[in-house]
PDB file of C-alpha atoms in Angstrom:
ATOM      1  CA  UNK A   1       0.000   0.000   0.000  1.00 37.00           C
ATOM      2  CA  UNK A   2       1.579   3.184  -0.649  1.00 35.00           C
ATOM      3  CA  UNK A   3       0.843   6.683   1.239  1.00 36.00           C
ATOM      4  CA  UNK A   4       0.353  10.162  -0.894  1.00 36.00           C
ATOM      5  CA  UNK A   5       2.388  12.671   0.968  1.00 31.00           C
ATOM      6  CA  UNK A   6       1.260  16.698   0.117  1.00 32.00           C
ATOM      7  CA  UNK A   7       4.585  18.585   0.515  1.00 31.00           C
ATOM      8  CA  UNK A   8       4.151  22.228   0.905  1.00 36.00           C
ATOM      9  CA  UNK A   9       6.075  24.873  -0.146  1.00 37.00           C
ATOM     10  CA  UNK A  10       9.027  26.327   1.503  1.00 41.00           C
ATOM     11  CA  UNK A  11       8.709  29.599   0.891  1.00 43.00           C
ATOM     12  CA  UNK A  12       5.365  31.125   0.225  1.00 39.00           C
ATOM     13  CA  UNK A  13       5.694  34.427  -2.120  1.00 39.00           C
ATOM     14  CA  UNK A  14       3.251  37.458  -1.259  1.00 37.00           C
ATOM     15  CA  UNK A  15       0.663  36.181  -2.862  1.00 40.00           C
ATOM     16  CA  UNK A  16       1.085  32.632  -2.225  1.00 47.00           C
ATOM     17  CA  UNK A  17       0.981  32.838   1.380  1.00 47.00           C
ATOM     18  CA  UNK A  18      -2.316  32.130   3.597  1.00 50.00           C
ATOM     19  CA  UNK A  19      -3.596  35.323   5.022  1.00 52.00           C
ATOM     20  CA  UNK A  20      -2.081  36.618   7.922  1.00 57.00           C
ATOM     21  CA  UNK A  21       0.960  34.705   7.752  1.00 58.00           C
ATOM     22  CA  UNK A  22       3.420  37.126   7.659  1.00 72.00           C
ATOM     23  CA  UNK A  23       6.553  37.001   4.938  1.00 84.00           C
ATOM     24  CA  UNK A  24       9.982  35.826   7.005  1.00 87.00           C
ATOM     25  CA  UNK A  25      11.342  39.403   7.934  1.00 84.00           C
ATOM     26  CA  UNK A  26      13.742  38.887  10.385  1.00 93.00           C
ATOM     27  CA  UNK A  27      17.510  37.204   9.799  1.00 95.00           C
ATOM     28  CA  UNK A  28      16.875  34.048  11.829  1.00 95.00           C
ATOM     29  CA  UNK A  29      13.258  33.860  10.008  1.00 95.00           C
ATOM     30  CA  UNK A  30      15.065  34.005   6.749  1.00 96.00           C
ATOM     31  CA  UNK A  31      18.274  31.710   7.581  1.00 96.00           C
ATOM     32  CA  UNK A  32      15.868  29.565   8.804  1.00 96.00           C
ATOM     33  CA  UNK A  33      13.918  29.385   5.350  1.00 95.00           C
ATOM     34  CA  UNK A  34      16.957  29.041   3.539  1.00 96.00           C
ATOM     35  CA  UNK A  35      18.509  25.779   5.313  1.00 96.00           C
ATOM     36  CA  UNK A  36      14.614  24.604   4.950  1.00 95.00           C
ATOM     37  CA  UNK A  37      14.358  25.431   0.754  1.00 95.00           C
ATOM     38  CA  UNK A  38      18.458  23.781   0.741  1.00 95.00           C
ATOM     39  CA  UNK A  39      17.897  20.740   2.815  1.00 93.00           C
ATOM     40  CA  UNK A  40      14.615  19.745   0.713  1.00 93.00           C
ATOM     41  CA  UNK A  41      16.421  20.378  -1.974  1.00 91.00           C
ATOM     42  CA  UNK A  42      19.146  18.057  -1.346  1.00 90.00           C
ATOM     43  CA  UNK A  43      16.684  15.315   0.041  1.00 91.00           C
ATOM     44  CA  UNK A  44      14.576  15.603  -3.173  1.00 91.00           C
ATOM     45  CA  UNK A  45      17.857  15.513  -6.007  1.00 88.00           C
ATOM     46  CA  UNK A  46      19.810  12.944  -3.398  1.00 90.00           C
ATOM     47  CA  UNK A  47      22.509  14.774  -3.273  1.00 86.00           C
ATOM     48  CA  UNK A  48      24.998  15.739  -0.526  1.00 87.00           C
ATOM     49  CA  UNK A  49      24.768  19.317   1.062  1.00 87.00           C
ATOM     50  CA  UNK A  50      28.247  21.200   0.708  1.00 91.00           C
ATOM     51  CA  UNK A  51      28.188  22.739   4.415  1.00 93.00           C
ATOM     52  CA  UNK A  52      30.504  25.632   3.757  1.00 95.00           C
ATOM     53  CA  UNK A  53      28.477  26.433   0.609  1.00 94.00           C
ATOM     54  CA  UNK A  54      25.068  26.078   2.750  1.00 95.00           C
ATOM     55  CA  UNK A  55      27.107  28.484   5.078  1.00 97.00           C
ATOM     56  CA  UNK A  56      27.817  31.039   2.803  1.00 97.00           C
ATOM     57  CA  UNK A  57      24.390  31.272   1.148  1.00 97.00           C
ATOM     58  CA  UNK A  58      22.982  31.796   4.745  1.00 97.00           C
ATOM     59  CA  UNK A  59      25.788  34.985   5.784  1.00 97.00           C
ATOM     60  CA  UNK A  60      24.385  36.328   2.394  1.00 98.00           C
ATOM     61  CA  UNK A  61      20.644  35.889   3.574  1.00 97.00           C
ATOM     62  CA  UNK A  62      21.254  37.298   6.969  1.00 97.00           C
ATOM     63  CA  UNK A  63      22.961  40.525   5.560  1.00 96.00           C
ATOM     64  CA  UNK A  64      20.792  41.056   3.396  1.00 97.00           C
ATOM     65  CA  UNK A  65      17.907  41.327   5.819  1.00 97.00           C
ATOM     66  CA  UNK A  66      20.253  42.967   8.275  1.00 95.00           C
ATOM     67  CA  UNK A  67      20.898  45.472   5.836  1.00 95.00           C
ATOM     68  CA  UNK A  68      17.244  46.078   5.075  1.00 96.00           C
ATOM     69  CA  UNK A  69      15.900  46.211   8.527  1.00 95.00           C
ATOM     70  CA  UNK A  70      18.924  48.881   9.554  1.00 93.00           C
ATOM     71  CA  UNK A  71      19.319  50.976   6.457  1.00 93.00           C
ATOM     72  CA  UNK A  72      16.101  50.276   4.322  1.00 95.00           C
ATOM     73  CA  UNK A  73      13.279  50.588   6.584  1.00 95.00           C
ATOM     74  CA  UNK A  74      12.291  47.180   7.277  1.00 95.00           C
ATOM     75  CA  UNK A  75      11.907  44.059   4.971  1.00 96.00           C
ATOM     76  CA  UNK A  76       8.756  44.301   2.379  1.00 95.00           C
ATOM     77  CA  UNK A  77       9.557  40.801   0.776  1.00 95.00           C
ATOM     78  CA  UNK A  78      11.800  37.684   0.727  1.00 96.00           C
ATOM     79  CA  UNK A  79      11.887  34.872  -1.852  1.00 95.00           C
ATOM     80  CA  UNK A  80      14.695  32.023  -1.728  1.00 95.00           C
ATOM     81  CA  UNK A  81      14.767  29.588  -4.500  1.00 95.00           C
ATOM     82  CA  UNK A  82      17.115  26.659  -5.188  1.00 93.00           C
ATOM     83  CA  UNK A  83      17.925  25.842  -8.869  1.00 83.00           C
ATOM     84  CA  UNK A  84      20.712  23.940  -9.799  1.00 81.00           C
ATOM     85  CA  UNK A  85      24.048  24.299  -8.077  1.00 87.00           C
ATOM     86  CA  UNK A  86      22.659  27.882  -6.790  1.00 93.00           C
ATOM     87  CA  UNK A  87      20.387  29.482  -4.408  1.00 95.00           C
ATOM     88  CA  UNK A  88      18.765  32.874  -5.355  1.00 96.00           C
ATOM     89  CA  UNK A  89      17.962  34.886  -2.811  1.00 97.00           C
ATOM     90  CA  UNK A  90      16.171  38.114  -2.956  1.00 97.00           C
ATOM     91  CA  UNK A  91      15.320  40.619  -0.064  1.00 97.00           C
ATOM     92  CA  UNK A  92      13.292  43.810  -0.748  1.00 97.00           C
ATOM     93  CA  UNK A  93      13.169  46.999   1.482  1.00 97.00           C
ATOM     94  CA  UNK A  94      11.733  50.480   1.408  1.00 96.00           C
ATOM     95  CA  UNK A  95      14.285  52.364   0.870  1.00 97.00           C
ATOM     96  CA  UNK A  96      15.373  53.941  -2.712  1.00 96.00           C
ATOM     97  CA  UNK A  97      19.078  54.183  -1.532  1.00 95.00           C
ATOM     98  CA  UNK A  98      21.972  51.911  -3.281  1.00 93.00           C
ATOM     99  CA  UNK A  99      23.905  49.895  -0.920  1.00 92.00           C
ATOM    100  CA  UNK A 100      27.207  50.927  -0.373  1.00 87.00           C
ATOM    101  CA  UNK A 101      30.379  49.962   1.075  1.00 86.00           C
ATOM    102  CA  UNK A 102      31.415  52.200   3.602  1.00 84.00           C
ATOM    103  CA  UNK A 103      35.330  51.772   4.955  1.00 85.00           C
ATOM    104  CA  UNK A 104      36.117  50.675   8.321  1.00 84.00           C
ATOM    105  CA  UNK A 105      38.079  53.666   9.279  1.00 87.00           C
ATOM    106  CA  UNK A 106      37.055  57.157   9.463  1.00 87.00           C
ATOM    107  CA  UNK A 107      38.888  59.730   7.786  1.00 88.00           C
ATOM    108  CA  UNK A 108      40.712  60.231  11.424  1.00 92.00           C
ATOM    109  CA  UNK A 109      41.890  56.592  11.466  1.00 89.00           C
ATOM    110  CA  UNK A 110      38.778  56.002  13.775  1.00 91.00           C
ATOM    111  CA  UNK A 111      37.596  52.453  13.317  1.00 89.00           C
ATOM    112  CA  UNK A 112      33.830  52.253  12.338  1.00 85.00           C
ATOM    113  CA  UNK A 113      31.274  50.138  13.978  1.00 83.00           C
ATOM    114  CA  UNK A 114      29.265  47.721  11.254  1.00 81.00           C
ATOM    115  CA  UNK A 115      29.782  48.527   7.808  1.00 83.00           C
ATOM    116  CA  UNK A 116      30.849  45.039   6.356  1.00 88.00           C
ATOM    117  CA  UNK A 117      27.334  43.795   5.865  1.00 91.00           C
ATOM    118  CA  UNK A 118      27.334  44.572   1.815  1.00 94.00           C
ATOM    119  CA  UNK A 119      31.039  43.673   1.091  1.00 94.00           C
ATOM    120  CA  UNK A 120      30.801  39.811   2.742  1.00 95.00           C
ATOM    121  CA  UNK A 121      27.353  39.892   0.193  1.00 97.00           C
ATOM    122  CA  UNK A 122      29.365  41.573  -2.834  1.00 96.00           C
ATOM    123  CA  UNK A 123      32.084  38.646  -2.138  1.00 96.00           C
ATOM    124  CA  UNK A 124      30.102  35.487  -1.134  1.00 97.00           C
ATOM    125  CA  UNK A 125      27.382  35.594  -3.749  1.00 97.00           C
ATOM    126  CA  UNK A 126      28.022  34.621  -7.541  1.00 94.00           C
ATOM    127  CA  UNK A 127      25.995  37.529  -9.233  1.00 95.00           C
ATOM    128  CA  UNK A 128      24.620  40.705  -6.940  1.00 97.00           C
ATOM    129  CA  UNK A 129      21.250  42.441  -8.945  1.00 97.00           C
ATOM    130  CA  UNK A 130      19.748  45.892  -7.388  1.00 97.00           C
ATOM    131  CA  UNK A 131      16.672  46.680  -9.109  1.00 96.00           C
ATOM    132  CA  UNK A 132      14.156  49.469  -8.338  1.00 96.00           C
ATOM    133  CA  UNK A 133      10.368  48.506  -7.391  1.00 96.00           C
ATOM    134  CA  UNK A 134       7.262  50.043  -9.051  1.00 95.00           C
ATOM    135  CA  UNK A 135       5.979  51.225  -5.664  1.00 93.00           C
ATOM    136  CA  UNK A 136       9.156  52.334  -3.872  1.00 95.00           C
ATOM    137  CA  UNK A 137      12.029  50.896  -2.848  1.00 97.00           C
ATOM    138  CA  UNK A 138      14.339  47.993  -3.619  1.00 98.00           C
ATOM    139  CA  UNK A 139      14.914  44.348  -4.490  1.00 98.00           C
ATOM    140  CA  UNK A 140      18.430  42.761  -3.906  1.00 98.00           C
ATOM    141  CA  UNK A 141      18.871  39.691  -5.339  1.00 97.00           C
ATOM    142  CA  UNK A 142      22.200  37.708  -4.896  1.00 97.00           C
ATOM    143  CA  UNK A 143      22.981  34.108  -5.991  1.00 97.00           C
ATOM    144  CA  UNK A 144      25.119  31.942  -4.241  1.00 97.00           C
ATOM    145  CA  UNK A 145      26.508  28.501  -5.107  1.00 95.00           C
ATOM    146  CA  UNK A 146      25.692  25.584  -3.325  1.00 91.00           C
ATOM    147  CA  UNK A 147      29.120  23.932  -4.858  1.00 86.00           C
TER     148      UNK A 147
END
């Protein structure tokens, strides 16, 4: 006799998601979708998960929503999707402003708190996109590889 199993969706997008539940919006929210979306993944394809690369692609989550809730006025979406040797991940924020890097002394040799949020994204992820949104604000999408 064999059992149907219905297997849900990691991730729900905007308007996939049952009302009221809330899009993941905070880092251990969204590091905690990502090593849910990777570890299906790698269950479903039988294949290993590279724990360094798993790693990696959850820094690059957790900046990114760092960076959103600090300098872009709160996260407005979140979408992780594994395809192929990659994981796309793409956080969205209010804000109009590019991200920059900003160095970690101050023109006085003073060492700056924070700041390395965007350069550890700019370095772990394969391909960094910043595109505007219709209604305001951003969408940063990086990809990082799961090899």
């Amino acid at each position: 006799m064999s059992e149907e199993h219905l297997i849900e969706p990691v991730v729900r997008m905007p308007g996939d998601r049952p009302a009221g539940q809330p899009c993941p919006s905070r880092p251990a929210e969204v590091r905690e979708a990502v090593l849910r979306a990777v570890t299906e993944r790698c269950l479903a394809t039988r294949t290993p998960c590279d724990t360094e690369a798993l790693a990696d692609a959850l820094l690059v989550a957790s900046e990114l929503t760092t960076n959103a809730i600090l300098h872009g006025g709160g996260v407005t979406g979140f979408e992780v999707d594994v395809d192929g040797p990659g994981v796309l991940l793409s956080v969205s924020d209010r804000s109009d402003a590019l991200p920059v890097a900003v160095p970690p002394v101050d023109g006085e040799g003073r060492r700056r708190p924070g700041g390395r949020g965007w350069p550890i994204v700019c370095r772990l992820a394969r391909d960094v996109q910043v595109s505007d949104l219709p209604a305001g604000g951003k969408r940063i999408t990086a990809l990082v590889s799961l090899v």
